Amino acid sequence: MERRTRTDTTGGGRDAAPGARRTSRARTRIVAALGAGAVAVGAVAFGGLSGSAGAAEPNLVQNGGFESGLSGWTCSAGSGTAVSSPVHGGTAALKATPAGSDNAKCTQTVAVQPDSQYELSAWVQGSYVYLGASGTGTTDVSTWTPGGSGWQQLRTSFTTGPDTTSVTVHTHGWYGQSAYHVDDVSLAGPGGDPGEPDPDPQPPAAPATPAVGATTSSSVTLNWNAVDGATGYTVYQDGTKALSVQGTSATVTGLAAATSYEFRVSAVNGAGESAKSAPVTATTDRTG
């Protein structure tokens, strides 16, 4: 099916600046000035988020790839779950199933800055999948696709109002339709609550000893309590870094059956990494 997307907004149009005839010398100056202006406009249109020119903006969405299950997300009527297939990137994706009067809406509230521009995107699969943001303080946005084969990327953008400090990112399906999938949700723009810079930033404290959750013959799931000031966590397997996550759980895969492993977890933020937690030992299941 041919891919179609639509963005719903209520904003007004843009006025076009008329040109003017000049002498040859004056025209040369005008063309040069307009060329410089076009470069500036292009910077706004194709990467012009607030911040330094050319600087990469971080993804403000927590667990946008659903590698940590539904950590950071809330889905209506228990409609969402993290699945290992199909995925667009990484090892997990969101699967949400509309039912009855529920459209399987999954949301996350993200801290933002006032009077700033943001770009929202996600990869989706399924029929009538929506992506949007509300509470922007200006014009709330929503874009959708009626479906098609394989993964499709939805994109939209918005500018926050003068008093806006958070927005709600959402995705949902449509009533009576089958389950849809979402992966790699991204919100690019300046991070929220800039406040005053910390004169003496410190790494977070070490997490408490992680708890062993579900095990299989090739994987172990770990869970731990959140650490104040942490923006992410690193899981170590037998002293070697295994993976990094934003939530407070992780599943280490690719393990051998009926084998014991030692795991530790550290917390990280912009100032650095904490000490590692006390170790926990987990044994994978036997095959067969």
Coordinates of N, CA, C and O in Angstrom, one line a residue, residues 138-286:
T138 N 1.2 25.6 22.5 CA 0.9 26.3 21.2 C -0.1 25.5 20.5 O -1.2 25.4 20.8
T139 N 0.4 24.7 19.4 CA -0.5 23.9 18.7 C -0.1 22.4 18.9 O 1.0 22.0 18.6
D140 N -1.0 21.6 19.5 CA -0.7 20.2 19.6 C -0.7 19.6 18.3 O -1.4 20.0 17.3
V141 N 0.2 18.6 18.1 CA 0.4 18.0 16.8 C 0.1 16.5 16.8 O 0.2 15.8 17.8
S142 N -0.3 15.9 15.6 CA -0.5 14.5 15.5 C -0.3 14.1 14.0 O -0.7 14.9 13.1
T143 N 0.4 13.1 13.8 CA 0.6 12.6 12.4 C 0.3 11.1 12.4 O 0.4 10.4 13.5
W144 N -0.1 10.5 11.3 CA -0.5 9.1 11.2 C -0.3 8.5 9.9 O 0.0 9.2 8.9
T145 N -0.4 7.2 9.8 CA -0.3 6.5 8.6 C -1.4 5.4 8.5 O -1.6 4.8 9.6
P146 N -2.0 5.2 7.4 CA -3.0 4.2 7.3 C -2.5 2.8 7.3 O -3.2 1.8 7.4
G147 N -1.1 2.7 7.2 CA -0.5 1.4 7.2 C 0.2 1.0 5.9 O 0.3 1.8 5.0
G148 N 0.8 -0.2 5.8 CA 1.5 -0.6 4.7 C 2.4 -1.7 5.1 O 2.4 -2.2 6.3
S149 N 3.2 -2.2 4.2 CA 4.1 -3.3 4.6 C 5.4 -2.8 5.2 O 6.0 -1.8 4.8
G150 N 5.8 -3.5 6.3 CA 7.1 -3.1 6.9 C 7.0 -1.9 7.8 O 5.9 -1.3 8.0
W151 N 8.1 -1.4 8.3 CA 8.2 -0.3 9.2 C 8.2 1.0 8.4 O 8.7 1.1 7.3
Q152 N 7.5 2.0 8.9 CA 7.4 3.4 8.4 C 7.8 4.4 9.4 O 7.4 4.2 10.6
Q153 N 8.4 5.5 9.0 CA 8.8 6.5 10.0 C 7.7 7.6 10.0 O 7.4 8.2 8.9
L154 N 7.2 8.0 11.1 CA 6.4 9.2 11.3 C 7.2 10.3 11.9 O 8.0 10.1 12.8
R155 N 7.0 11.5 11.4 CA 7.7 12.7 11.9 C 6.8 13.9 12.0 O 5.9 14.1 11.2
T156 N 7.0 14.7 13.0 CA 6.2 15.9 13.2 C 7.1 16.9 14.0 O 8.1 16.4 14.6
S157 N 6.7 18.1 14.2 CA 7.5 19.1 15.0 C 6.5 20.1 15.6 O 5.4 20.2 15.2
F158 N 7.0 20.7 16.6 CA 6.2 21.8 17.3 C 7.1 22.7 18.0 O 8.3 22.4 18.3
T159 N 6.6 23.8 18.4 CA 7.2 24.8 19.2 C 6.5 25.0 20.5 O 5.3 25.1 20.5
T160 N 7.2 25.0 21.7 CA 6.5 25.1 23.0 C 6.1 26.6 23.2 O 6.7 27.5 22.7
G161 N 5.1 26.7 24.1 CA 4.7 28.0 24.5 C 5.6 28.7 25.5 O 6.5 28.1 26.1
P162 N 5.3 29.9 25.9 CA 6.2 30.7 26.8 C 6.3 30.1 28.2 O 7.2 30.4 29.0
D163 N 5.2 29.3 28.6 CA 5.2 28.8 30.0 C 5.3 27.3 30.0 O 5.1 26.7 31.1
T164 N 5.6 26.6 28.9 CA 5.5 25.2 28.8 C 6.8 24.6 29.3 O 7.9 24.9 28.9
T165 N 6.7 23.7 30.3 CA 7.9 23.0 30.8 C 7.9 21.5 30.6 O 8.8 20.8 30.9
S166 N 6.7 21.0 30.1 CA 6.6 19.5 29.8 C 5.6 19.3 28.7 O 4.6 20.1 28.6
V167 N 5.8 18.3 28.0 CA 4.8 17.9 27.0 C 4.5 16.4 27.1 O 5.4 15.6 27.7
T168 N 3.4 15.9 26.6 CA 3.1 14.5 26.6 C 3.2 13.9 25.2 O 2.5 14.3 24.3
V169 N 4.2 13.0 25.0 CA 4.3 12.3 23.8 C 3.4 11.1 23.8 O 3.3 10.4 24.8
H170 N 2.7 10.9 22.7 CA 1.8 9.7 22.6 C 1.8 9.0 21.3 O 2.1 9.6 20.3
T171 N 1.4 7.8 21.4 CA 1.1 7.0 20.2 C -0.1 6.2 20.4 O -0.4 5.8 21.5
H172 N -0.9 5.9 19.4 CA -2.1 5.1 19.6 C -2.5 4.5 18.2 O -2.1 5.0 17.1
G173 N -3.4 3.5 18.3 CA -4.0 2.9 17.1 C -5.4 3.5 16.9 O -5.7 4.6 17.3
W174 N -6.2 2.7 16.3 CA -7.6 3.1 16.0 C -8.6 2.0 16.4 O -8.3 0.8 16.4
Y175 N -9.8 2.4 16.8 CA -10.8 1.5 17.3 C -11.1 0.4 16.3 O -11.3 0.7 15.1
G176 N -11.1 -0.8 16.7 CA -11.5 -1.9 15.9 C -10.4 -2.4 15.0 O -10.6 -3.4 14.2
Q177 N -9.2 -1.8 15.1 CA -8.1 -2.2 14.2 C -7.2 -3.2 15.0 O -7.4 -3.4 16.2
S178 N -6.3 -3.9 14.3 CA -5.5 -4.9 14.9 C -4.3 -4.2 15.7 O -4.2 -3.0 15.6
A179 N -3.5 -5.0 16.3 CA -2.4 -4.4 17.1 C -1.4 -3.7 16.2 O -1.3 -4.0 15.0
Y180 N -0.8 -2.6 16.8 CA 0.3 -1.9 16.1 C 1.6 -2.0 16.8 O 1.6 -2.3 18.0
H181 N 2.7 -1.7 16.1 CA 4.0 -1.7 16.8 C 4.7 -0.4 16.6 O 4.5 0.3 15.6
V182 N 5.5 0.0 17.6 CA 6.2 1.3 17.6 C 7.6 1.0 18.1 O 7.8 0.2 19.1
D183 N 8.6 1.6 17.5 CA 10.0 1.5 18.0 C 10.8 2.8 17.7 O 10.4 3.6 16.9
D184 N 11.8 3.0 18.5 CA 12.8 4.1 18.3 C 12.1 5.4 18.3 O 12.2 6.2 17.3
V185 N 11.3 5.7 19.3 CA 10.6 7.0 19.5 C 11.7 8.0 19.9 O 12.5 7.8 20.8
S186 N 11.7 9.2 19.3 CA 12.7 10.2 19.5 C 12.1 11.6 19.6 O 11.2 11.9 18.7
L187 N 12.5 12.4 20.6 CA 12.1 13.8 20.7 C 13.4 14.6 20.8 O 14.1 14.4 21.8
A188 N 13.7 15.3 19.8 CA 15.0 16.1 19.7 C 14.7 17.6 20.0 O 13.8 18.2 19.4
G189 N 15.5 18.1 20.9 CA 15.4 19.5 21.2 C 16.1 19.8 22.5 O 16.6 18.9 23.1
P190 N 16.1 21.0 23.0 CA 16.7 21.3 24.3 C 16.1 20.7 25.5 O 14.8 20.6 25.5
G191 N 16.8 20.1 26.4 CA 16.3 19.4 27.5 C 15.6 20.3 28.5 O 15.8 21.5 28.5
G192 N 14.7 19.8 29.3 CA 13.9 20.6 30.2 C 14.6 21.0 31.4 O 15.6 20.4 31.8
D193 N 14.0 21.9 32.1 CA 14.4 22.4 33.4 C 15.9 22.7 33.5 O 16.7 22.1 34.2
P194 N 16.3 23.7 32.6 CA 17.7 24.0 32.6 C 18.3 24.5 34.0 O 19.3 24.1 34.4
G195 N 17.4 25.4 34.7 CA 17.8 25.8 36.0 C 19.2 26.5 36.0 O 19.8 26.9 35.0
E196 N 19.8 26.5 37.2 CA 21.1 27.0 37.4 C 22.1 25.8 37.3 O 21.8 24.8 37.8
P197 N 23.2 26.0 36.7 CA 24.2 24.9 36.6 C 24.7 24.5 38.0 O 24.9 25.4 38.8
D198 N 24.8 23.2 38.2 CA 25.3 22.7 39.4 C 26.8 23.1 39.6 O 27.6 22.7 38.7
P199 N 27.2 23.9 40.6 CA 28.6 24.3 40.7 C 29.5 23.1 41.0 O 30.7 23.2 40.7
D200 N 29.0 22.0 41.5 CA 29.9 20.9 41.8 C 29.1 19.6 41.5 O 28.7 18.9 42.4
P201 N 28.9 19.3 40.2 CA 28.2 18.1 39.8 C 28.9 16.8 40.3 O 30.1 16.8 40.3
Q202 N 28.1 15.9 40.7 CA 28.6 14.6 41.3 C 28.0 13.4 40.6 O 26.8 13.5 40.2
P203 N 28.7 12.3 40.4 CA 28.1 11.1 39.9 C 27.1 10.6 40.9 O 27.2 10.9 42.1
P204 N 26.1 9.8 40.5 CA 25.1 9.3 41.5 C 25.7 8.2 42.4 O 26.8 7.8 42.2
A205 N 24.9 7.9 43.4 CA 25.4 6.8 44.3 C 25.2 5.5 43.6 O 24.5 5.3 42.6
A206 N 25.9 4.5 44.2 CA 25.8 3.1 43.6 C 24.4 2.5 43.9 O 23.8 2.7 44.9
P207 N 23.9 1.8 42.9 CA 22.6 1.1 43.2 C 22.7 0.0 44.2 O 23.8 -0.5 44.5
A208 N 21.6 -0.3 44.8 CA 21.6 -1.5 45.7 C 21.7 -2.7 44.9 O 21.6 -2.7 43.7
T209 N 22.0 -3.8 45.6 CA 22.2 -5.1 44.9 C 21.0 -5.4 44.0 O 19.9 -5.4 44.5
P210 N 21.2 -5.7 42.7 CA 20.1 -6.0 41.9 C 19.4 -7.4 42.2 O 20.1 -8.2 42.8
A211 N 18.2 -7.5 41.9 CA 17.5 -8.8 42.2 C 17.3 -9.5 40.8 O 17.1 -8.9 39.8
V212 N 17.4 -10.8 40.9 CA 17.3 -11.7 39.8 C 15.8 -11.9 39.5 O 15.1 -12.3 40.4
G213 N 15.4 -11.7 38.3 CA 14.0 -11.9 37.8 C 13.9 -13.2 37.1 O 14.5 -14.2 37.4
A214 N 13.3 -13.2 35.9 CA 13.1 -14.4 35.1 C 14.4 -14.8 34.5 O 15.3 -14.0 34.2
T215 N 14.5 -16.1 34.4 CA 15.7 -16.7 33.7 C 15.2 -17.7 32.7 O 14.2 -18.3 32.8
T216 N 16.0 -17.8 31.6 CA 15.8 -18.9 30.6 C 17.2 -19.6 30.4 O 18.1 -19.3 31.1
S217 N 17.2 -20.5 29.5 CA 18.5 -21.1 29.2 C 19.5 -20.2 28.6 O 20.7 -20.6 28.5
S218 N 19.1 -19.0 28.1 CA 20.1 -18.1 27.5 C 20.0 -16.7 27.9 O 20.7 -15.8 27.4
S219 N 19.2 -16.4 29.0 CA 19.0 -15.0 29.4 C 18.7 -14.9 30.9 O 18.2 -15.9 31.5
V220 N 19.0 -13.8 31.5 CA 18.7 -13.5 32.9 C 18.2 -12.0 32.9 O 18.8 -11.1 32.3
T221 N 17.1 -11.8 33.6 CA 16.5 -10.5 33.8 C 16.9 -10.0 35.2 O 16.7 -10.8 36.2
L222 N 17.3 -8.8 35.3 CA 17.7 -8.1 36.6 C 16.8 -6.9 36.8 O 16.4 -6.2 35.9
N223 N 16.5 -6.7 38.1 CA 15.7 -5.5 38.5 C 16.4 -4.8 39.7 O 17.1 -5.5 40.5
W224 N 16.3 -3.5 39.7 CA 17.0 -2.8 40.8 C 16.2 -1.5 41.1 O 15.3 -1.1 40.3
N225 N 16.4 -0.9 42.2 CA 15.7 0.4 42.6 C 16.4 1.6 41.9 O 17.6 1.6 41.7
A226 N 15.6 2.6 41.6 CA 16.1 3.8 41.0 C 17.0 4.5 42.0 O 16.9 4.5 43.2
V227 N 18.0 5.2 41.4 CA 19.0 6.0 42.1 C 18.7 7.5 41.9 O 18.6 7.9 40.7
D228 N 18.6 8.3 42.9 CA 18.4 9.7 42.7 C 19.5 10.3 41.9 O 20.7 10.1 42.1
G229 N 19.1 11.1 40.9 CA 20.1 11.8 40.1 C 20.7 11.0 38.9 O 21.5 11.5 38.1
A230 N 20.3 9.8 38.8 CA 20.8 8.9 37.7 C 20.0 9.1 36.4 O 18.8 9.3 36.5
T231 N 20.7 9.2 35.3 CA 20.0 9.3 34.0 C 20.0 8.0 33.2 O 19.5 7.8 32.2
G232 N 20.8 7.0 33.8 CA 20.9 5.7 33.1 C 21.6 4.7 34.0 O 22.1 5.1 35.1
Y233 N 21.7 3.5 33.6 CA 22.4 2.4 34.3 C 23.2 1.5 33.4 O 22.9 1.4 32.2
T234 N 24.3 1.0 33.9 CA 25.2 0.1 33.2 C 25.2 -1.3 33.9 O 25.4 -1.3 35.1
V235 N 25.0 -2.3 33.1 CA 24.9 -3.7 33.7 C 26.3 -4.4 33.3 O 26.7 -4.3 32.1
Y236 N 26.9 -5.0 34.3 CA 28.2 -5.7 34.1 C 27.9 -7.2 34.3 O 27.3 -7.6 35.3
Q237 N 28.5 -8.0 33.4 CA 28.4 -9.4 33.5 C 29.8 -10.0 33.7 O 30.7 -9.8 32.8
D238 N 30.1 -10.6 34.8 CA 31.4 -11.1 35.1 C 32.5 -10.0 34.9 O 33.6 -10.3 34.4
G239 N 32.2 -8.8 35.4 CA 33.2 -7.7 35.3 C 33.2 -7.0 34.0 O 34.0 -6.0 33.9
T240 N 32.5 -7.4 33.0 CA 32.5 -6.8 31.6 C 31.2 -6.1 31.4 O 30.1 -6.7 31.6
K241 N 31.3 -4.9 30.8 CA 30.0 -4.2 30.5 C 29.2 -5.0 29.5 O 29.6 -5.4 28.4
A242 N 27.9 -5.2 29.9 CA 27.0 -6.0 29.1 C 26.1 -5.1 28.3 O 25.8 -5.4 27.1
L243 N 25.5 -4.1 28.9 CA 24.6 -3.2 28.2 C 24.3 -2.0 29.1 O 24.5 -2.0 30.3
S244 N 23.7 -1.0 28.5 CA 23.3 0.2 29.1 C 21.8 0.4 28.9 O 21.3 0.2 27.8
V245 N 21.1 0.9 30.0 CA 19.7 1.1 29.9 C 19.3 2.4 30.6 O 20.1 2.9 31.4
Q246 N 18.1 2.9 30.4 CA 17.6 4.0 31.1 C 16.7 3.7 32.2 O 16.6 4.4 33.2
G247 N 16.0 2.5 32.1 CA 15.1 2.1 33.2 C 15.8 1.3 34.3 O 17.0 1.3 34.4
T248 N 15.0 0.7 35.1 CA 15.5 0.0 36.3 C 15.4 -1.5 36.2 O 15.2 -2.2 37.1
S249 N 15.4 -2.0 34.9 CA 15.5 -3.5 34.7 C 16.2 -3.7 33.4 O 16.2 -2.8 32.5
A250 N 16.7 -4.9 33.2 CA 17.4 -5.2 32.0 C 17.5 -6.7 31.8 O 17.5 -7.5 32.8
T251 N 17.5 -7.2 30.6 CA 17.6 -8.6 30.3 C 18.9 -8.9 29.6 O 19.1 -8.3 28.5
V252 N 19.8 -9.6 30.1 CA 21.1 -10.0 29.5 C 20.8 -11.3 28.7 O 20.4 -12.3 29.3
T253 N 21.2 -11.2 27.4 CA 20.9 -12.4 26.6 C 22.2 -13.0 26.1 O 23.3 -12.5 26.3
G254 N 22.1 -14.1 25.3 CA 23.3 -14.7 24.7 C 24.1 -15.5 25.7 O 25.3 -15.7 25.5
L255 N 23.5 -16.0 26.8 CA 24.2 -16.7 27.8 C 24.2 -18.2 27.5 O 23.3 -18.7 26.8
A256 N 25.0 -18.9 28.2 CA 25.1 -20.4 28.0 C 24.1 -21.0 29.0 O 23.9 -20.5 30.1
A257 N 23.6 -22.2 28.6 CA 22.6 -22.9 29.5 C 23.3 -23.4 30.7 O 24.5 -23.8 30.7
A258 N 22.5 -23.5 31.8 CA 23.0 -24.1 33.1 C 24.4 -23.6 33.5 O 25.3 -24.3 33.9
T259 N 24.5 -22.3 33.4 CA 25.8 -21.6 33.8 C 25.5 -20.5 34.7 O 24.5 -19.7 34.6
S260 N 26.4 -20.3 35.7 CA 26.3 -19.2 36.7 C 27.0 -18.0 36.2 O 28.2 -18.1 35.7
Y261 N 26.5 -16.8 36.4 CA 27.1 -15.6 36.1 C 26.9 -14.6 37.2 O 26.0 -14.6 38.0
E262 N 27.9 -13.7 37.3 CA 27.9 -12.6 38.3 C 27.5 -11.3 37.6 O 28.1 -11.0 36.6
F263 N 26.6 -10.6 38.2 CA 26.1 -9.3 37.7 C 26.3 -8.2 38.7 O 26.0 -8.4 39.9
R264 N 26.6 -7.0 38.2 CA 26.6 -5.8 39.0 C 26.0 -4.7 38.2 O 26.0 -4.8 36.9
V265 N 25.5 -3.6 38.8 CA 24.9 -2.5 38.1 C 25.5 -1.2 38.7 O 25.7 -1.1 39.9
S266 N 25.8 -0.3 37.8 CA 26.2 1.1 38.2 C 25.2 2.1 37.7 O 24.5 1.8 36.7
A267 N 25.2 3.3 38.3 CA 24.3 4.4 37.9 C 25.2 5.4 37.2 O 26.3 5.7 37.6
V268 N 24.6 6.1 36.2 CA 25.4 7.2 35.5 C 24.6 8.4 35.4 O 23.3 8.4 35.4
N269 N 25.3 9.6 35.3 CA 24.6 10.8 34.9 C 25.7 11.7 34.2 O 26.8 11.2 33.8
G270 N 25.4 12.9 33.9 CA 26.3 13.8 33.2 C 27.7 14.0 33.9 O 28.6 14.4 33.2
A271 N 27.7 13.7 35.2 CA 29.0 13.9 35.9 C 29.8 12.7 35.9 O 31.0 12.8 36.3
G272 N 29.3 11.5 35.6 CA 30.1 10.3 35.6 C 29.3 9.1 36.0 O 28.1 9.1 36.0
E273 N 30.1 8.1 36.4 CA 29.5 6.8 36.7 C 29.7 6.5 38.2 O 30.8 6.8 38.7
S274 N 28.8 5.9 38.8 CA 28.9 5.5 40.2 C 29.8 4.3 40.4 O 30.2 3.6 39.4
A275 N 30.0 3.9 41.6 CA 30.6 2.6 41.9 C 29.6 1.5 41.6 O 28.4 1.8 41.5
K276 N 30.1 0.3 41.3 CA 29.2 -0.8 41.0 C 28.5 -1.3 42.3 O 29.0 -1.2 43.4
S277 N 27.3 -1.8 42.1 CA 26.6 -2.4 43.2 C 27.3 -3.7 43.7 O 28.2 -4.2 43.0
A278 N 26.8 -4.2 44.8 CA 27.3 -5.5 45.2 C 26.8 -6.5 44.2 O 25.8 -6.3 43.5
P279 N 27.6 -7.6 44.1 CA 27.2 -8.6 43.0 C 26.1 -9.5 43.4 O 25.7 -9.7 44.5
V280 N 25.4 -10.0 42.3 CA 24.4 -11.0 42.5 C 24.7 -12.1 41.5 O 25.2 -11.8 40.4
T281 N 24.5 -13.3 41.9 CA 24.8 -14.5 41.0 C 23.5 -15.1 40.5 O 22.5 -15.2 41.3
A282 N 23.4 -15.4 39.2 CA 22.2 -16.0 38.6 C 22.7 -17.1 37.8 O 23.7 -17.1 37.1
T283 N 21.9 -18.2 37.7 CA 22.2 -19.4 36.9 C 21.1 -19.5 35.9 O 19.9 -19.5 36.2
T284 N 21.5 -19.7 34.6 CA 20.6 -19.9 33.6 C 20.0 -21.3 33.7 O 20.5 -22.2 34.3
D285 N 18.8 -21.5 33.0 CA 18.1 -22.8 33.0 C 18.8 -23.8 32.2 O 19.6 -23.5 31.3
R286 N 18.5 -25.0 32.4 CA 19.0 -26.1 31.6 C 18.2 -26.2 30.3 O 17.0 -25.8 30.3

